[in-house]
XYZ file of C-alpha atoms in Angstrom:
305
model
C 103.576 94.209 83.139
C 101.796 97.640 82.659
C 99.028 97.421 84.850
C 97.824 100.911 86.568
C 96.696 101.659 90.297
C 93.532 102.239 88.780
C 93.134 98.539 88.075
C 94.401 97.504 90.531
C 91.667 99.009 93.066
C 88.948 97.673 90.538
C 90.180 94.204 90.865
C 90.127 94.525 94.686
C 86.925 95.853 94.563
C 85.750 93.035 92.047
C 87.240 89.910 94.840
C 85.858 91.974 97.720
C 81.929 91.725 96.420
C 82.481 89.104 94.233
C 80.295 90.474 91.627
C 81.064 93.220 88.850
C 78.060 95.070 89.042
C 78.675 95.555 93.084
C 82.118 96.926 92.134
C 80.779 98.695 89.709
C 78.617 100.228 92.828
C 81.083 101.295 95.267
C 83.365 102.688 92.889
C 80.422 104.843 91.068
C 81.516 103.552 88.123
C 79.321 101.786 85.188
C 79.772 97.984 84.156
C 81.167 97.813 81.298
C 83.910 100.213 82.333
C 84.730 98.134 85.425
C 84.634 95.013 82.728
C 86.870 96.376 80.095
C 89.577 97.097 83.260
C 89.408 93.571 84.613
C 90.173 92.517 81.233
C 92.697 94.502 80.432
C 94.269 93.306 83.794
C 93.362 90.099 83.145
C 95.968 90.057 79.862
C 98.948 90.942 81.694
C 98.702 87.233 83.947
C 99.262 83.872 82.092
C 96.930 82.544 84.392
C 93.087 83.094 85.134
C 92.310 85.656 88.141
C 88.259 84.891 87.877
C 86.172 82.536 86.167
C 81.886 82.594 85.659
C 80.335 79.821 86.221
C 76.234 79.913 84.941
C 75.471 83.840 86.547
C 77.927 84.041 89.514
C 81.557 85.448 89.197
C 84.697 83.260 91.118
C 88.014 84.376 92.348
C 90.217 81.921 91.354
C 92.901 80.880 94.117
C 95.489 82.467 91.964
C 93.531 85.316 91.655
C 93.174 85.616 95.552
C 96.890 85.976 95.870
C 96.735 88.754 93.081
C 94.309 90.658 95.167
C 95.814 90.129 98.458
C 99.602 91.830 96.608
C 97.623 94.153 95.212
C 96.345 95.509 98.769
C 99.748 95.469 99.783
C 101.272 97.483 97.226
C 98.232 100.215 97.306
C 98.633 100.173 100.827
C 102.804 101.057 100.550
C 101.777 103.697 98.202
C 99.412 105.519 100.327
C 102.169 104.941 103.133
C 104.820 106.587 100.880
C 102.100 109.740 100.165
C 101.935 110.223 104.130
C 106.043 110.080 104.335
C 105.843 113.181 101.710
C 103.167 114.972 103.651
C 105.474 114.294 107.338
C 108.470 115.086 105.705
C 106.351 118.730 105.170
C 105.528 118.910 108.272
C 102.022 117.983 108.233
C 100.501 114.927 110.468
C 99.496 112.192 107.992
C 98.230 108.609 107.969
C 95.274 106.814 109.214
C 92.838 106.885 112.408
C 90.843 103.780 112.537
C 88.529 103.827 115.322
C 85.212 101.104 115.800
C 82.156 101.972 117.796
C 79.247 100.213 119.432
C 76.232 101.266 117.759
C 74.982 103.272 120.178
C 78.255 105.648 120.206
C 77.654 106.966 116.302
C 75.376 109.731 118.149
C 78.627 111.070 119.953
C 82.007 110.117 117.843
C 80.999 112.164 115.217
C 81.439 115.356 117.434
C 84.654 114.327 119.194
C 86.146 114.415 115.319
C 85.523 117.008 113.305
C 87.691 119.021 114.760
C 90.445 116.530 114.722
C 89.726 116.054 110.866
C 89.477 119.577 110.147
C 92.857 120.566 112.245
C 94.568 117.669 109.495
C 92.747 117.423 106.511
C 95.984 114.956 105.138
C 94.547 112.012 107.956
C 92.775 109.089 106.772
C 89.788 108.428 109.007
C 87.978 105.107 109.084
C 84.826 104.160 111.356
C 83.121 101.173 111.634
C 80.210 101.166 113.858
C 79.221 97.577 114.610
C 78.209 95.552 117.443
C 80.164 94.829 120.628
C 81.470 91.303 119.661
C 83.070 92.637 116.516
C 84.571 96.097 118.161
C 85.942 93.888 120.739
C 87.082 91.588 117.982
C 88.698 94.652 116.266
C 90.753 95.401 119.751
C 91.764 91.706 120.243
C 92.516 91.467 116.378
C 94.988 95.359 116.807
C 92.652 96.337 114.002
C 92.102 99.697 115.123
C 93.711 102.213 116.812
C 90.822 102.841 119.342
C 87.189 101.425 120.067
C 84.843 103.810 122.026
C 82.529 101.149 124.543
C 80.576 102.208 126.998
C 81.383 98.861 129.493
C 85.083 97.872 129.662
C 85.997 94.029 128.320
C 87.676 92.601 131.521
C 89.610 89.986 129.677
C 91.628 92.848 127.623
C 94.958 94.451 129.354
C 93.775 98.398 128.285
C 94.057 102.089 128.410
C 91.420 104.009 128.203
C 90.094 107.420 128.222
C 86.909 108.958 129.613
C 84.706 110.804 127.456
C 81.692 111.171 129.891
C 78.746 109.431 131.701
C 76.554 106.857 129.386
C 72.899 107.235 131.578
C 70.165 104.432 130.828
C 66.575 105.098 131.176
C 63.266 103.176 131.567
C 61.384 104.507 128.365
C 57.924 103.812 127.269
C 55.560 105.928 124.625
C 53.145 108.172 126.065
C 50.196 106.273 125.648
C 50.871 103.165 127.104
C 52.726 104.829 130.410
C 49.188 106.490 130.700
C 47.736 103.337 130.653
C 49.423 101.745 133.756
C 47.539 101.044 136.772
C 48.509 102.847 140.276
C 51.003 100.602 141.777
C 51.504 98.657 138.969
C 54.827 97.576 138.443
C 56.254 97.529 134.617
C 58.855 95.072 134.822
C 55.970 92.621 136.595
C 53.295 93.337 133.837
C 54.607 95.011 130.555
C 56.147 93.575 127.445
C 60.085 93.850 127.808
C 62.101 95.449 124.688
C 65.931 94.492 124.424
C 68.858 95.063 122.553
C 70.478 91.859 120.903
C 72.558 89.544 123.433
C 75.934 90.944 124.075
C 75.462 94.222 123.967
C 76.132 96.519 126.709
C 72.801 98.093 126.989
C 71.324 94.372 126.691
C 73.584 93.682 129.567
C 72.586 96.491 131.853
C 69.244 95.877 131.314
C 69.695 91.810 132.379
C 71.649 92.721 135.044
C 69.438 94.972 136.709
C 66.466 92.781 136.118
C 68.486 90.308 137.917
C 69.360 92.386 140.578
C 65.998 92.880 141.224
C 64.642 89.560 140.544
C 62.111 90.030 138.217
C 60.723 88.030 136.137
C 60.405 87.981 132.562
C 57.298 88.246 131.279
C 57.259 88.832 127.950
C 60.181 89.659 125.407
C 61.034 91.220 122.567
C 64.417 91.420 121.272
C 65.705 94.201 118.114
C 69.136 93.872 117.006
C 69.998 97.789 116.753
C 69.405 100.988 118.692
C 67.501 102.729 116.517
C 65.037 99.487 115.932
C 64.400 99.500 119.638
C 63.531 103.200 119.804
C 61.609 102.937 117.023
C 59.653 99.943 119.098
C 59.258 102.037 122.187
C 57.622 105.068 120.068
C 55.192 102.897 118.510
C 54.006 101.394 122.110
C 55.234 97.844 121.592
C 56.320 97.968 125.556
C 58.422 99.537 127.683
C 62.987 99.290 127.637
C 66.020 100.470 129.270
C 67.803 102.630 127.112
C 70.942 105.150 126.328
C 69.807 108.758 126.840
C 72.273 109.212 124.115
C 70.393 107.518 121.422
C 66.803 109.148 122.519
C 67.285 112.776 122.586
C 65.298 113.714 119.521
C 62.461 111.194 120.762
C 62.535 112.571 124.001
C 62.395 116.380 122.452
C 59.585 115.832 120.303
C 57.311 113.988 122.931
C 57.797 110.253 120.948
C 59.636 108.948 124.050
C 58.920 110.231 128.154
C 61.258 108.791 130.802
C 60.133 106.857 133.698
C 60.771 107.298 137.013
C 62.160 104.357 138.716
C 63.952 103.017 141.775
C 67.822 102.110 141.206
C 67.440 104.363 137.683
C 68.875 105.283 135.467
C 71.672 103.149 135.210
C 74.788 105.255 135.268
C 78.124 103.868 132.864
C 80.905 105.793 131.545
C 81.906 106.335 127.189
C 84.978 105.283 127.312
C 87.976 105.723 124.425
C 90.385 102.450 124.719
C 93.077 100.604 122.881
C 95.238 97.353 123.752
C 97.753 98.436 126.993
C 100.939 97.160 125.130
C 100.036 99.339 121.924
C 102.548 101.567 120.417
C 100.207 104.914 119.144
C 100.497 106.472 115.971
C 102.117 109.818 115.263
C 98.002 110.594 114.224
C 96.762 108.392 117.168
C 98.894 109.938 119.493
C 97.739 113.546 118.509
C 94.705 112.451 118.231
C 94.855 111.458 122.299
C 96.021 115.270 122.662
C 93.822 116.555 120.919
C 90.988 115.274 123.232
C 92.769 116.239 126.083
C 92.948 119.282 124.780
C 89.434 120.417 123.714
C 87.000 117.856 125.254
C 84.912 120.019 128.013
C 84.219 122.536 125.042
C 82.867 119.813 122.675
C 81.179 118.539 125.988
C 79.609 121.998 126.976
C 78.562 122.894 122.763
C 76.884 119.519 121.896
C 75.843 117.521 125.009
C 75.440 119.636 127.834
C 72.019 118.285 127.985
C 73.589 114.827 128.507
C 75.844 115.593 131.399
C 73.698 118.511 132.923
């Protein structure tokens, strides 16, 4: 068999979405030039890897297996390029890290220095919903998941990155449309996150706390949706000062004073307590010990302050 690495990443690409032109997509390259490699692949097996039936491209289970040796021999390669670079001297491998939603307006900061320091690392972020980053921990799919309320059913280590605050928001208008003495939990329309998530959570629980309630809900499934809901005077929400700052900046968003807010958590860094770190996870650890009151006091002083 002559088959090339370039193929093989095509024909990954090609089972992943399940559709050449999608391949075609990720790896900015044009159809026919992804066709004429799955072909040429295709010549060197005896048996069929894919098969069309009417418009829509199959894997064939033979093909599956194909795919699934090709990930593991593109993934020994890319090990044996990080051996070279260590046997240099210089930290190489992967950092895989998954994040709430809400914690893309932070992570970004607390790693470009990292990534600069070792331009040879592999970085990979997924930012996703609680469920799946605390899938990702329970799975040992990542090296670290930055959450902003601790799973209690995980065994974990974790490392503080600073306070998480959570504010009653509303738009302008309709806070200057209250009554005196009228309560907003008692009367206003109620925006949350999806169920599960951690600022859905804090919200429930101090609405329970409280016992209000509910009189009328509205539910987005991101952060950015809800913000997005609270600047355009749907009602009023509980939310991340994190995730508002721009809002809050340009006037979009105003804060509400409240009794028993804002709800104060913690952004915490975490991985599974029986986890063996990395040579680039370890460092990585450092290198937050190292320099994380000057990323603090240059990007979110404004947070902590």
């Amino acid at each position: 068999m002559h088959y090339t690495l370039h193929q093989l990443q095509i024909f990954i690409e090609i089972v992943k979405h399940r559709s050449i032109t999608r391949a075609s997509e990720s790896l900015f390259l044009t159809q026919p030039a992804v066709s004429i490699q799955l072909k040429k692949f295709q010549e060197q097996f005896p048996l069929p890897l894919t098969e069309v039936v009417g418009r829509q491209l199959y894997v064939t289970d033979f093909g599956e297996e194909i795919a699934r040796t090709a990930i593991n021999i593109l993934e020994q390669i890319k090990e044996m390029e990080h051996k070279v670079q260590r046997f240099q001297g210089k930290l190489a491998g992967t950092l895989k890290i998954s994040v709430v939603s809400t914690g893309k307006y932070l992570m970004p900061y607390f790693l470009s220095g990292f990534i600069d320091e070792h331009p040879q690392i592999e970085f990979k972020m997924d930012v996703t919903n609680k469920q799946r980053v605390i899938k990702d921990l329970e799975e040992n799919l990542v090296d670290f998941a930055l959450v902003s309320v601790l799973p209690e059913h995980l065994s974990l280590k974790t490392f503080s990155i600073f306070k998480n605050e959570l504010f009653l928001v509303g738009n302008k208008k309709r806070i200057n449309k209250l009554k005196e003495g009228e309560d907003i939990f008692m009367s206003q329309p109620l925006l949350y996150r999806e169920s599960g998530s951690a600022t859905r959570n804090a919200m429930e629980d101090f609405l329970k706390a409280n016992e209000y309630p509910i009189t009328k809900r509205i539910e987005l499934t991101s952060n950015e949706a809800l913000k997005q809901a609270v600047i355009a005077g749907l009602g009023f929400s509980i939310m991340p000062k994190i995730g508002i700052k721009n809002a809050l900046e340009m006037g979009l968003i105003e804060t509400v004073d409240y009794p028993g807010l804002p709800i104060e958590t913690k952004w915490n860094l975490v991985w599974l307590k029986n986890k063996t770190l990395t040579p680039v996870a370890q460092a990585y650890i450092d290198y937050l010990s190292d320099n994380k009151s000057s990323i603090i006091d240059e990007h979110f002083k404004w947070v902590v302050s």
